[in-house]
PDB file of C-alpha atoms in Angstrom:
ATOM      1  CA  UNK A  14     -72.532   3.180 -61.530  1.00  0.00           C
ATOM      2  CA  UNK A  15     -69.824   5.658 -60.637  1.00  0.00           C
ATOM      3  CA  UNK A  16     -70.105   9.033 -62.323  1.00  0.00           C
ATOM      4  CA  UNK A  17     -66.745  10.512 -63.202  1.00  0.00           C
ATOM      5  CA  UNK A  18     -65.833  14.109 -63.768  1.00  0.00           C
ATOM      6  CA  UNK A  19     -62.990  13.890 -66.289  1.00  0.00           C
ATOM      7  CA  UNK A  20     -61.310  17.290 -66.276  1.00  0.00           C
ATOM      8  CA  UNK A  21     -58.461  16.361 -68.646  1.00  0.00           C
ATOM      9  CA  UNK A  22     -59.695  13.599 -71.002  1.00  0.00           C
ATOM     10  CA  UNK A  23     -56.749  13.837 -73.374  1.00  0.00           C
ATOM     11  CA  UNK A  24     -54.259  13.183 -70.622  1.00  0.00           C
ATOM     12  CA  UNK A  25     -56.369  10.371 -69.176  1.00  0.00           C
ATOM     13  CA  UNK A  26     -56.860   8.742 -72.579  1.00  0.00           C
ATOM     14  CA  UNK A  27     -53.102   8.630 -73.076  1.00  0.00           C
ATOM     15  CA  UNK A  28     -52.720   6.067 -70.325  1.00  0.00           C
ATOM     16  CA  UNK A  29     -51.218   2.811 -71.612  1.00  0.00           C
ATOM     17  CA  UNK A  30     -53.122  -0.426 -71.130  1.00  0.00           C
ATOM     18  CA  UNK A  31     -50.027  -2.424 -70.299  1.00  0.00           C
ATOM     19  CA  UNK A  32     -49.960  -1.656 -66.586  1.00  0.00           C
ATOM     20  CA  UNK A  33     -51.091  -4.700 -64.641  1.00  0.00           C
ATOM     21  CA  UNK A  34     -53.464  -4.301 -61.728  1.00  0.00           C
ATOM     22  CA  UNK A  35     -51.128  -5.617 -59.055  1.00  0.00           C
ATOM     23  CA  UNK A  36     -48.278  -3.321 -60.128  1.00  0.00           C
ATOM     24  CA  UNK A  37     -50.216  -0.071 -59.864  1.00  0.00           C
ATOM     25  CA  UNK A  38     -48.787   2.378 -57.378  1.00  0.00           C
ATOM     26  CA  UNK A  39     -51.170   4.906 -55.818  1.00  0.00           C
ATOM     27  CA  UNK A  40     -49.739   7.874 -53.917  1.00  0.00           C
ATOM     28  CA  UNK A  41     -51.939   9.707 -51.459  1.00  0.00           C
ATOM     29  CA  UNK A  42     -51.234  12.809 -49.391  1.00  0.00           C
ATOM     30  CA  UNK A  43     -53.779  12.449 -46.621  1.00  0.00           C
ATOM     31  CA  UNK A  44     -52.719  13.075 -42.989  1.00  0.00           C
ATOM     32  CA  UNK A  45     -51.989  10.263 -40.553  1.00  0.00           C
ATOM     33  CA  UNK A  46     -55.448  10.055 -39.007  1.00  0.00           C
ATOM     34  CA  UNK A  47     -57.037   9.190 -42.377  1.00  0.00           C
ATOM     35  CA  UNK A  48     -54.161   7.207 -43.894  1.00  0.00           C
ATOM     36  CA  UNK A  49     -55.135   3.677 -42.720  1.00  0.00           C
ATOM     37  CA  UNK A  50     -58.619   3.981 -44.217  1.00  0.00           C
ATOM     38  CA  UNK A  51     -57.586   5.066 -47.694  1.00  0.00           C
ATOM     39  CA  UNK A  52     -54.620   2.670 -47.707  1.00  0.00           C
ATOM     40  CA  UNK A  53     -57.027  -0.186 -46.910  1.00  0.00           C
ATOM     41  CA  UNK A  54     -59.299   0.671 -49.834  1.00  0.00           C
ATOM     42  CA  UNK A  55     -56.311   0.861 -52.188  1.00  0.00           C
ATOM     43  CA  UNK A  56     -55.036  -2.535 -51.044  1.00  0.00           C
ATOM     44  CA  UNK A  57     -58.495  -4.071 -51.505  1.00  0.00           C
ATOM     45  CA  UNK A  58     -58.101  -3.332 -55.225  1.00  0.00           C
ATOM     46  CA  UNK A  59     -54.798  -5.191 -55.286  1.00  0.00           C
ATOM     47  CA  UNK A  60     -52.830  -1.968 -55.735  1.00  0.00           C
ATOM     48  CA  UNK A  61     -49.832  -0.671 -53.798  1.00  0.00           C
ATOM     49  CA  UNK A  62     -50.370   2.384 -51.585  1.00  0.00           C
ATOM     50  CA  UNK A  63     -47.666   5.043 -51.217  1.00  0.00           C
ATOM     51  CA  UNK A  64     -48.324   7.356 -48.285  1.00  0.00           C
ATOM     52  CA  UNK A  65     -46.808  10.827 -48.768  1.00  0.00           C
ATOM     53  CA  UNK A  66     -48.504  13.048 -46.161  1.00  0.00           C
ATOM     54  CA  UNK A  67     -48.238  16.717 -47.057  1.00  0.00           C
ATOM     55  CA  UNK A  68     -50.103  18.015 -43.995  1.00  0.00           C
ATOM     56  CA  UNK A  69     -50.226  17.150 -40.306  1.00  0.00           C
ATOM     57  CA  UNK A  70     -53.639  17.246 -38.655  1.00  0.00           C
ATOM     58  CA  UNK A  71     -53.833  16.848 -34.886  1.00  0.00           C
ATOM     59  CA  UNK A  72     -55.253  18.246 -31.703  1.00  0.00           C
ATOM     60  CA  UNK A  73     -53.092  20.215 -29.271  1.00  0.00           C
ATOM     61  CA  UNK A  74     -53.547  21.171 -25.616  1.00  0.00           C
ATOM     62  CA  UNK A  75     -54.524  24.640 -26.830  1.00  0.00           C
ATOM     63  CA  UNK A  76     -57.214  23.438 -29.202  1.00  0.00           C
ATOM     64  CA  UNK A  77     -58.663  21.005 -26.667  1.00  0.00           C
ATOM     65  CA  UNK A  78     -58.743  23.822 -24.120  1.00  0.00           C
ATOM     66  CA  UNK A  79     -60.645  25.952 -26.638  1.00  0.00           C
ATOM     67  CA  UNK A  80     -63.365  23.321 -26.893  1.00  0.00           C
ATOM     68  CA  UNK A  81     -63.395  22.692 -23.139  1.00  0.00           C
ATOM     69  CA  UNK A  82     -64.363  26.327 -22.593  1.00  0.00           C
ATOM     70  CA  UNK A  83     -67.747  25.619 -24.180  1.00  0.00           C
ATOM     71  CA  UNK A  84     -68.231  22.436 -22.158  1.00  0.00           C
ATOM     72  CA  UNK A  85     -67.481  24.089 -18.803  1.00  0.00           C
ATOM     73  CA  UNK A  86     -69.658  25.966 -16.348  1.00  0.00           C
ATOM     74  CA  UNK A  87     -67.192  28.638 -15.310  1.00  0.00           C
ATOM     75  CA  UNK A  88     -68.036  31.427 -17.727  1.00  0.00           C
ATOM     76  CA  UNK A  89     -69.147  34.467 -15.702  1.00  0.00           C
ATOM     77  CA  UNK A  90     -71.028  35.774 -18.745  1.00  0.00           C
ATOM     78  CA  UNK A  91     -73.175  32.657 -18.894  1.00  0.00           C
ATOM     79  CA  UNK A  92     -76.667  33.682 -17.806  1.00  0.00           C
ATOM     80  CA  UNK A  93     -77.705  30.039 -17.334  1.00  0.00           C
ATOM     81  CA  UNK A  94     -76.490  29.300 -13.816  1.00  0.00           C
ATOM     82  CA  UNK A  95     -75.195  25.775 -13.127  1.00  0.00           C
ATOM     83  CA  UNK A  96     -75.251  25.033 -16.835  1.00  0.00           C
ATOM     84  CA  UNK A  97     -72.376  24.689 -19.252  1.00  0.00           C
ATOM     85  CA  UNK A  98     -71.680  27.280 -21.897  1.00  0.00           C
ATOM     86  CA  UNK A  99     -72.884  24.738 -24.455  1.00  0.00           C
ATOM     87  CA  UNK A 100     -76.471  25.317 -23.271  1.00  0.00           C
ATOM     88  CA  UNK A 101     -76.381  28.657 -25.083  1.00  0.00           C
ATOM     89  CA  UNK A 102     -76.123  26.785 -28.376  1.00  0.00           C
ATOM     90  CA  UNK A 103     -78.723  24.947 -30.430  1.00  0.00           C
ATOM     91  CA  UNK A 104     -76.186  22.559 -31.873  1.00  0.00           C
ATOM     92  CA  UNK A 105     -72.672  21.743 -33.022  1.00  0.00           C
ATOM     93  CA  UNK A 106     -71.662  21.318 -36.662  1.00  0.00           C
ATOM     94  CA  UNK A 107     -68.738  19.120 -37.677  1.00  0.00           C
ATOM     95  CA  UNK A 108     -67.176  19.452 -41.122  1.00  0.00           C
ATOM     96  CA  UNK A 109     -64.565  16.725 -40.549  1.00  0.00           C
ATOM     97  CA  UNK A 110     -64.016  13.538 -38.573  1.00  0.00           C
ATOM     98  CA  UNK A 111     -61.031  15.178 -36.882  1.00  0.00           C
ATOM     99  CA  UNK A 112     -63.352  17.833 -35.483  1.00  0.00           C
ATOM    100  CA  UNK A 113     -65.485  15.092 -33.928  1.00  0.00           C
ATOM    101  CA  UNK A 114     -62.372  13.416 -32.505  1.00  0.00           C
ATOM    102  CA  UNK A 115     -61.239  16.696 -30.949  1.00  0.00           C
ATOM    103  CA  UNK A 116     -64.667  17.350 -29.451  1.00  0.00           C
ATOM    104  CA  UNK A 117     -64.768  13.800 -28.063  1.00  0.00           C
ATOM    105  CA  UNK A 118     -61.348  14.251 -26.508  1.00  0.00           C
ATOM    106  CA  UNK A 119     -62.589  17.383 -24.771  1.00  0.00           C
ATOM    107  CA  UNK A 120     -65.745  15.561 -23.632  1.00  0.00           C
ATOM    108  CA  UNK A 121     -63.637  12.799 -22.102  1.00  0.00           C
ATOM    109  CA  UNK A 122     -61.791  15.337 -19.987  1.00  0.00           C
ATOM    110  CA  UNK A 123     -64.860  16.496 -18.045  1.00  0.00           C
ATOM    111  CA  UNK A 124     -66.710  14.695 -15.275  1.00  0.00           C
ATOM    112  CA  UNK A 125     -70.343  15.399 -16.141  1.00  0.00           C
ATOM    113  CA  UNK A 126     -72.283  15.761 -19.375  1.00  0.00           C
ATOM    114  CA  UNK A 127     -72.310  19.423 -20.488  1.00  0.00           C
ATOM    115  CA  UNK A 128     -75.977  19.343 -21.500  1.00  0.00           C
ATOM    116  CA  UNK A 129     -78.761  18.949 -18.955  1.00  0.00           C
ATOM    117  CA  UNK A 130     -81.295  16.129 -19.473  1.00  0.00           C
ATOM    118  CA  UNK A 131     -84.089  18.643 -20.027  1.00  0.00           C
ATOM    119  CA  UNK A 132     -84.062  21.373 -22.626  1.00  0.00           C
ATOM    120  CA  UNK A 133     -84.562  22.121 -26.298  1.00  0.00           C
ATOM    121  CA  UNK A 134     -83.375  19.697 -28.964  1.00  0.00           C
ATOM    122  CA  UNK A 135     -79.634  19.912 -29.516  1.00  0.00           C
ATOM    123  CA  UNK A 136     -78.558  19.130 -33.081  1.00  0.00           C
ATOM    124  CA  UNK A 137     -75.245  17.407 -33.844  1.00  0.00           C
ATOM    125  CA  UNK A 138     -74.467  17.454 -37.555  1.00  0.00           C
ATOM    126  CA  UNK A 139     -71.716  15.702 -39.508  1.00  0.00           C
ATOM    127  CA  UNK A 140     -70.826  14.753 -43.078  1.00  0.00           C
ATOM    128  CA  UNK A 141     -71.176  11.294 -44.612  1.00  0.00           C
ATOM    129  CA  UNK A 142     -69.267   8.481 -42.949  1.00  0.00           C
ATOM    130  CA  UNK A 143     -68.037  10.878 -40.255  1.00  0.00           C
ATOM    131  CA  UNK A 144     -71.423  10.491 -38.580  1.00  0.00           C
ATOM    132  CA  UNK A 145     -70.598   6.866 -37.768  1.00  0.00           C
ATOM    133  CA  UNK A 146     -68.486   7.977 -34.797  1.00  0.00           C
ATOM    134  CA  UNK A 147     -71.432   9.869 -33.312  1.00  0.00           C
ATOM    135  CA  UNK A 148     -72.376   6.695 -31.486  1.00  0.00           C
ATOM    136  CA  UNK A 149     -74.203   5.933 -28.256  1.00  0.00           C
ATOM    137  CA  UNK A 150     -71.082   6.613 -26.181  1.00  0.00           C
ATOM    138  CA  UNK A 151     -70.635  10.062 -27.720  1.00  0.00           C
ATOM    139  CA  UNK A 152     -74.261  11.005 -27.133  1.00  0.00           C
ATOM    140  CA  UNK A 153     -74.237   9.798 -23.507  1.00  0.00           C
ATOM    141  CA  UNK A 154     -71.151  11.873 -22.769  1.00  0.00           C
ATOM    142  CA  UNK A 155     -72.864  14.879 -24.290  1.00  0.00           C
ATOM    143  CA  UNK A 156     -76.209  14.479 -22.496  1.00  0.00           C
ATOM    144  CA  UNK A 157     -77.684  11.928 -20.092  1.00  0.00           C
ATOM    145  CA  UNK A 158     -80.939  12.092 -22.018  1.00  0.00           C
ATOM    146  CA  UNK A 159     -80.252  10.810 -25.571  1.00  0.00           C
ATOM    147  CA  UNK A 160     -83.742  11.922 -26.597  1.00  0.00           C
ATOM    148  CA  UNK A 161     -82.577  15.516 -26.446  1.00  0.00           C
ATOM    149  CA  UNK A 162     -79.899  14.924 -29.121  1.00  0.00           C
ATOM    150  CA  UNK A 163     -80.694  14.958 -32.834  1.00  0.00           C
ATOM    151  CA  UNK A 164     -78.104  13.602 -35.284  1.00  0.00           C
ATOM    152  CA  UNK A 165     -78.264  15.363 -38.639  1.00  0.00           C
ATOM    153  CA  UNK A 166     -76.487  14.009 -41.738  1.00  0.00           C
ATOM    154  CA  UNK A 167     -77.052  15.919 -44.998  1.00  0.00           C
ATOM    155  CA  UNK A 168     -77.867  13.924 -48.158  1.00  0.00           C
ATOM    156  CA  UNK A 169     -74.656  15.144 -49.802  1.00  0.00           C
ATOM    157  CA  UNK A 170     -71.389  15.153 -47.849  1.00  0.00           C
ATOM    158  CA  UNK A 171     -70.507  18.810 -48.402  1.00  0.00           C
ATOM    159  CA  UNK A 172     -70.549  21.821 -46.078  1.00  0.00           C
ATOM    160  CA  UNK A 173     -73.046  23.607 -48.328  1.00  0.00           C
ATOM    161  CA  UNK A 174     -75.440  20.663 -48.112  1.00  0.00           C
ATOM    162  CA  UNK A 175     -75.002  20.686 -44.339  1.00  0.00           C
ATOM    163  CA  UNK A 176     -76.022  24.349 -44.210  1.00  0.00           C
ATOM    164  CA  UNK A 177     -79.075  23.606 -46.322  1.00  0.00           C
ATOM    165  CA  UNK A 178     -80.073  20.688 -44.080  1.00  0.00           C
ATOM    166  CA  UNK A 179     -79.757  22.797 -40.937  1.00  0.00           C
ATOM    167  CA  UNK A 180     -82.255  25.270 -42.362  1.00  0.00           C
ATOM    168  CA  UNK A 181     -82.919  28.731 -40.996  1.00  0.00           C
ATOM    169  CA  UNK A 182     -81.098  29.584 -37.791  1.00  0.00           C
ATOM    170  CA  UNK A 183     -83.411  32.412 -36.642  1.00  0.00           C
ATOM    171  CA  UNK A 184     -80.612  33.871 -34.548  1.00  0.00           C
ATOM    172  CA  UNK A 185     -79.682  30.625 -32.808  1.00  0.00           C
ATOM    173  CA  UNK A 186     -76.060  29.839 -31.982  1.00  0.00           C
ATOM    174  CA  UNK A 187     -74.154  26.980 -33.599  1.00  0.00           C
ATOM    175  CA  UNK A 188     -70.730  25.789 -32.428  1.00  0.00           C
ATOM    176  CA  UNK A 189     -68.328  24.971 -35.265  1.00  0.00           C
ATOM    177  CA  UNK A 190     -65.080  23.115 -34.365  1.00  0.00           C
ATOM    178  CA  UNK A 191     -62.829  23.736 -37.369  1.00  0.00           C
ATOM    179  CA  UNK A 192     -59.083  23.608 -38.071  1.00  0.00           C
ATOM    180  CA  UNK A 193     -56.531  26.271 -37.259  1.00  0.00           C
ATOM    181  CA  UNK A 194     -54.393  26.327 -40.404  1.00  0.00           C
ATOM    182  CA  UNK A 195     -50.687  26.999 -39.866  1.00  0.00           C
ATOM    183  CA  UNK A 196     -47.980  27.411 -42.504  1.00  0.00           C
ATOM    184  CA  UNK A 197     -50.530  27.157 -45.310  1.00  0.00           C
ATOM    185  CA  UNK A 198     -53.166  29.405 -46.795  1.00  0.00           C
ATOM    186  CA  UNK A 199     -56.532  28.612 -45.278  1.00  0.00           C
ATOM    187  CA  UNK A 200     -58.735  27.079 -47.983  1.00  0.00           C
ATOM    188  CA  UNK A 201     -62.046  28.893 -48.530  1.00  0.00           C
ATOM    189  CA  UNK A 202     -64.071  25.882 -47.347  1.00  0.00           C
ATOM    190  CA  UNK A 203     -64.447  26.895 -43.704  1.00  0.00           C
ATOM    191  CA  UNK A 204     -64.865  30.654 -44.275  1.00  0.00           C
ATOM    192  CA  UNK A 205     -67.516  29.926 -46.910  1.00  0.00           C
ATOM    193  CA  UNK A 206     -69.247  27.487 -44.555  1.00  0.00           C
ATOM    194  CA  UNK A 207     -69.414  30.067 -41.768  1.00  0.00           C
ATOM    195  CA  UNK A 208     -70.565  32.740 -44.207  1.00  0.00           C
ATOM    196  CA  UNK A 209     -73.329  30.496 -45.555  1.00  0.00           C
ATOM    197  CA  UNK A 210     -74.517  29.768 -42.020  1.00  0.00           C
ATOM    198  CA  UNK A 211     -74.701  33.498 -41.299  1.00  0.00           C
ATOM    199  CA  UNK A 212     -76.784  34.012 -44.457  1.00  0.00           C
ATOM    200  CA  UNK A 213     -79.207  31.399 -43.128  1.00  0.00           C
ATOM    201  CA  UNK A 214     -79.598  33.296 -39.879  1.00  0.00           C
ATOM    202  CA  UNK A 215     -77.245  31.257 -37.685  1.00  0.00           C
ATOM    203  CA  UNK A 216     -74.821  32.796 -35.213  1.00  0.00           C
ATOM    204  CA  UNK A 217     -71.941  30.503 -36.078  1.00  0.00           C
ATOM    205  CA  UNK A 218     -69.219  30.473 -33.439  1.00  0.00           C
ATOM    206  CA  UNK A 219     -65.861  29.279 -34.725  1.00  0.00           C
ATOM    207  CA  UNK A 220     -63.625  27.336 -32.361  1.00  0.00           C
ATOM    208  CA  UNK A 221     -60.150  26.041 -33.238  1.00  0.00           C
ATOM    209  CA  UNK A 222     -60.742  22.337 -32.668  1.00  0.00           C
ATOM    210  CA  UNK A 223     -57.439  21.119 -34.099  1.00  0.00           C
ATOM    211  CA  UNK A 224     -54.447  22.241 -36.153  1.00  0.00           C
ATOM    212  CA  UNK A 225     -53.646  21.641 -39.811  1.00  0.00           C
ATOM    213  CA  UNK A 226     -49.941  22.213 -40.500  1.00  0.00           C
ATOM    214  CA  UNK A 227     -47.610  21.759 -43.428  1.00  0.00           C
ATOM    215  CA  UNK A 228     -45.709  18.471 -43.182  1.00  0.00           C
ATOM    216  CA  UNK A 229     -42.448  20.129 -44.189  1.00  0.00           C
ATOM    217  CA  UNK A 230     -40.118  20.718 -47.137  1.00  0.00           C
ATOM    218  CA  UNK A 231     -39.358  17.052 -47.823  1.00  0.00           C
ATOM    219  CA  UNK A 232     -42.888  15.647 -47.688  1.00  0.00           C
ATOM    220  CA  UNK A 233     -43.040  15.232 -51.487  1.00  0.00           C
ATOM    221  CA  UNK A 234     -39.615  13.628 -51.710  1.00  0.00           C
ATOM    222  CA  UNK A 235     -40.779  10.012 -52.053  1.00  0.00           C
ATOM    223  CA  UNK A 236     -43.417  10.870 -54.639  1.00  0.00           C
ATOM    224  CA  UNK A 237     -40.816  12.775 -56.673  1.00  0.00           C
ATOM    225  CA  UNK A 238     -38.404   9.851 -56.466  1.00  0.00           C
ATOM    226  CA  UNK A 239     -41.045   7.462 -57.762  1.00  0.00           C
ATOM    227  CA  UNK A 240     -41.762   9.683 -60.792  1.00  0.00           C
ATOM    228  CA  UNK A 241     -38.101   9.291 -61.743  1.00  0.00           C
ATOM    229  CA  UNK A 242     -38.503   5.507 -61.995  1.00  0.00           C
ATOM    230  CA  UNK A 243     -39.562   3.726 -65.161  1.00  0.00           C
ATOM    231  CA  UNK A 244     -43.002   2.697 -63.865  1.00  0.00           C
ATOM    232  CA  UNK A 245     -43.564   5.819 -61.847  1.00  0.00           C
ATOM    233  CA  UNK A 246     -46.873   6.618 -60.206  1.00  0.00           C
ATOM    234  CA  UNK A 247     -50.147   5.379 -61.631  1.00  0.00           C
ATOM    235  CA  UNK A 248     -52.199   7.848 -59.612  1.00  0.00           C
ATOM    236  CA  UNK A 249     -52.075  10.423 -56.871  1.00  0.00           C
ATOM    237  CA  UNK A 250     -55.067  11.085 -54.630  1.00  0.00           C
ATOM    238  CA  UNK A 251     -55.786  14.344 -52.812  1.00  0.00           C
ATOM    239  CA  UNK A 252     -58.398  14.476 -50.059  1.00  0.00           C
ATOM    240  CA  UNK A 253     -58.180  18.188 -49.206  1.00  0.00           C
ATOM    241  CA  UNK A 254     -57.012  21.468 -50.701  1.00  0.00           C
ATOM    242  CA  UNK A 255     -54.448  21.870 -47.911  1.00  0.00           C
ATOM    243  CA  UNK A 256     -52.801  18.629 -49.050  1.00  0.00           C
ATOM    244  CA  UNK A 257     -52.427  20.010 -52.557  1.00  0.00           C
ATOM    245  CA  UNK A 258     -50.812  23.208 -51.296  1.00  0.00           C
ATOM    246  CA  UNK A 259     -48.550  21.233 -48.978  1.00  0.00           C
ATOM    247  CA  UNK A 260     -47.305  19.082 -51.845  1.00  0.00           C
ATOM    248  CA  UNK A 261     -46.710  22.117 -54.068  1.00  0.00           C
ATOM    249  CA  UNK A 262     -44.711  23.848 -51.338  1.00  0.00           C
ATOM    250  CA  UNK A 263     -42.548  20.771 -50.922  1.00  0.00           C
ATOM    251  CA  UNK A 264     -41.992  20.479 -54.682  1.00  0.00           C
ATOM    252  CA  UNK A 265     -40.740  24.067 -54.705  1.00  0.00           C
ATOM    253  CA  UNK A 266     -38.341  23.339 -51.840  1.00  0.00           C
ATOM    254  CA  UNK A 267     -37.032  20.335 -53.786  1.00  0.00           C
ATOM    255  CA  UNK A 268     -36.400  22.433 -56.888  1.00  0.00           C
ATOM    256  CA  UNK A 269     -39.428  20.990 -58.652  1.00  0.00           C
ATOM    257  CA  UNK A 270     -42.903  22.080 -59.667  1.00  0.00           C
ATOM    258  CA  UNK A 271     -46.142  20.369 -60.604  1.00  0.00           C
ATOM    259  CA  UNK A 272     -45.597  20.769 -64.359  1.00  0.00           C
ATOM    260  CA  UNK A 273     -42.255  18.937 -64.203  1.00  0.00           C
ATOM    261  CA  UNK A 274     -43.786  16.172 -62.101  1.00  0.00           C
ATOM    262  CA  UNK A 275     -46.545  15.689 -64.673  1.00  0.00           C
ATOM    263  CA  UNK A 276     -44.047  15.622 -67.544  1.00  0.00           C
ATOM    264  CA  UNK A 277     -42.032  12.963 -65.754  1.00  0.00           C
ATOM    265  CA  UNK A 278     -45.106  10.814 -65.224  1.00  0.00           C
ATOM    266  CA  UNK A 279     -47.611  11.640 -68.005  1.00  0.00           C
ATOM    267  CA  UNK A 280     -49.774   8.546 -67.417  1.00  0.00           C
ATOM    268  CA  UNK A 281     -50.427   9.434 -63.778  1.00  0.00           C
ATOM    269  CA  UNK A 282     -54.095  10.045 -62.953  1.00  0.00           C
ATOM    270  CA  UNK A 283     -54.820  12.845 -60.495  1.00  0.00           C
ATOM    271  CA  UNK A 284     -57.892  12.142 -58.362  1.00  0.00           C
ATOM    272  CA  UNK A 285     -59.716  14.321 -55.848  1.00  0.00           C
ATOM    273  CA  UNK A 286     -61.930  13.188 -53.000  1.00  0.00           C
ATOM    274  CA  UNK A 287     -64.992  15.265 -53.771  1.00  0.00           C
ATOM    275  CA  UNK A 288     -65.773  18.478 -55.664  1.00  0.00           C
ATOM    276  CA  UNK A 289     -64.570  20.807 -52.906  1.00  0.00           C
ATOM    277  CA  UNK A 290     -61.064  19.344 -53.050  1.00  0.00           C
ATOM    278  CA  UNK A 291     -61.157  19.320 -56.850  1.00  0.00           C
ATOM    279  CA  UNK A 292     -62.096  22.980 -56.993  1.00  0.00           C
ATOM    280  CA  UNK A 293     -59.342  23.896 -54.533  1.00  0.00           C
ATOM    281  CA  UNK A 294     -56.756  21.933 -56.499  1.00  0.00           C
ATOM    282  CA  UNK A 295     -57.731  23.605 -59.764  1.00  0.00           C
ATOM    283  CA  UNK A 296     -57.474  26.999 -58.057  1.00  0.00           C
ATOM    284  CA  UNK A 297     -53.895  26.131 -57.134  1.00  0.00           C
ATOM    285  CA  UNK A 298     -53.070  25.098 -60.693  1.00  0.00           C
ATOM    286  CA  UNK A 299     -53.308  21.324 -60.244  1.00  0.00           C
ATOM    287  CA  UNK A 300     -55.529  19.781 -62.886  1.00  0.00           C
ATOM    288  CA  UNK A 301     -57.826  17.019 -61.677  1.00  0.00           C
ATOM    289  CA  UNK A 302     -58.534  14.071 -63.964  1.00  0.00           C
ATOM    290  CA  UNK A 303     -61.424  12.552 -62.051  1.00  0.00           C
ATOM    291  CA  UNK A 304     -63.747  13.014 -59.106  1.00  0.00           C
ATOM    292  CA  UNK A 305     -66.180  10.330 -58.005  1.00  0.00           C
ATOM    293  CA  UNK A 306     -69.823  11.000 -57.281  1.00  0.00           C
ATOM    294  CA  UNK A 307     -69.520   9.139 -53.939  1.00  0.00           C
ATOM    295  CA  UNK A 308     -67.364  11.357 -51.758  1.00  0.00           C
ATOM    296  CA  UNK A 309     -68.920  10.548 -48.394  1.00  0.00           C
ATOM    297  CA  UNK A 310     -66.222   7.891 -47.981  1.00  0.00           C
ATOM    298  CA  UNK A 311     -62.702   7.328 -49.330  1.00  0.00           C
ATOM    299  CA  UNK A 312     -63.762   4.162 -51.137  1.00  0.00           C
ATOM    300  CA  UNK A 313     -65.568   6.420 -53.601  1.00  0.00           C
ATOM    301  CA  UNK A 314     -62.427   7.964 -55.075  1.00  0.00           C
ATOM    302  CA  UNK A 315     -60.679   4.570 -55.143  1.00  0.00           C
ATOM    303  CA  UNK A 316     -63.654   3.044 -56.967  1.00  0.00           C
ATOM    304  CA  UNK A 317     -63.530   5.955 -59.411  1.00  0.00           C
ATOM    305  CA  UNK A 318     -59.930   5.096 -60.262  1.00  0.00           C
ATOM    306  CA  UNK A 319     -60.873   1.446 -60.784  1.00  0.00           C
ATOM    307  CA  UNK A 320     -63.797   2.419 -62.983  1.00  0.00           C
ATOM    308  CA  UNK A 321     -61.581   4.617 -65.133  1.00  0.00           C
ATOM    309  CA  UNK A 322     -58.916   1.958 -65.591  1.00  0.00           C
ATOM    310  CA  UNK A 323     -61.508  -0.723 -66.295  1.00  0.00           C
ATOM    311  CA  UNK A 324     -63.078   1.470 -68.988  1.00  0.00           C
ATOM    312  CA  UNK A 325     -59.654   1.914 -70.612  1.00  0.00           C
ATOM    313  CA  UNK A 326     -59.034  -1.829 -70.546  1.00  0.00           C
ATOM    314  CA  UNK A 327     -62.362  -2.420 -72.272  1.00  0.00           C
ATOM    315  CA  UNK A 328     -61.567  -0.022 -75.122  1.00  0.00           C
TER     316      UNK A 328
END
């Protein structure tokens, strides 16, 4: 059973029951690297996906170079001779799949594994389905001895749960590849994550693993156009706070705002992929109608939409 968090029940209850399943149009603002996954889940329901990316998430030569520094052996301050700078750390913590992709790209650029076969356990932590890409190939590139690597996945796919699962740091160092946010206000997720690690005794070292940038003034144009049509949008899905801000910035550039968009399309459900995104959206003034309890994968929020519509049809 999917547990829903209905933030605006009156608005949700006003949805008409006349919309047929195969005519439902679902807008989503996720960046390109996540778009195929969420689009696939939407299509599996027989709905029509409308991709309106409001942010661009990608690695750059600068961010890859930042990660490479920790994989190299050329730091004169490194007291471990003939070892990479990564040996000074007890682990690496990923809060997104993009962070893993960036780290992997940096790993592929070096000739030898940065971790020696012998040494203390090195913990690699990731959230939910993101851990699936921490496969045998990744581990072998990281260390020739896979027994030295521990994969840690918290029971709940949130940064706070990850901190709790890591336990007390006791002064140990933890590498954290996180986004460099440009053109948008940095959401509190990463700063709070680093702060929570520090409270648990970790020396969290932030590295800009990739960039998150605004997709530009016209990124909301297609979504706005669809709200002007008779059928409009049945739902819009946000998977990060940055996406919400990006959409709002575009609406302003187009002479619109969120309130007008909602008035144009009152039956539109607004869904968030997890409580962190929901909280960020609410902080920015965007009311969230539902959040699924399964936010380790994008199919959770899509299932939550289906559950809500099915419950309306049964009424």
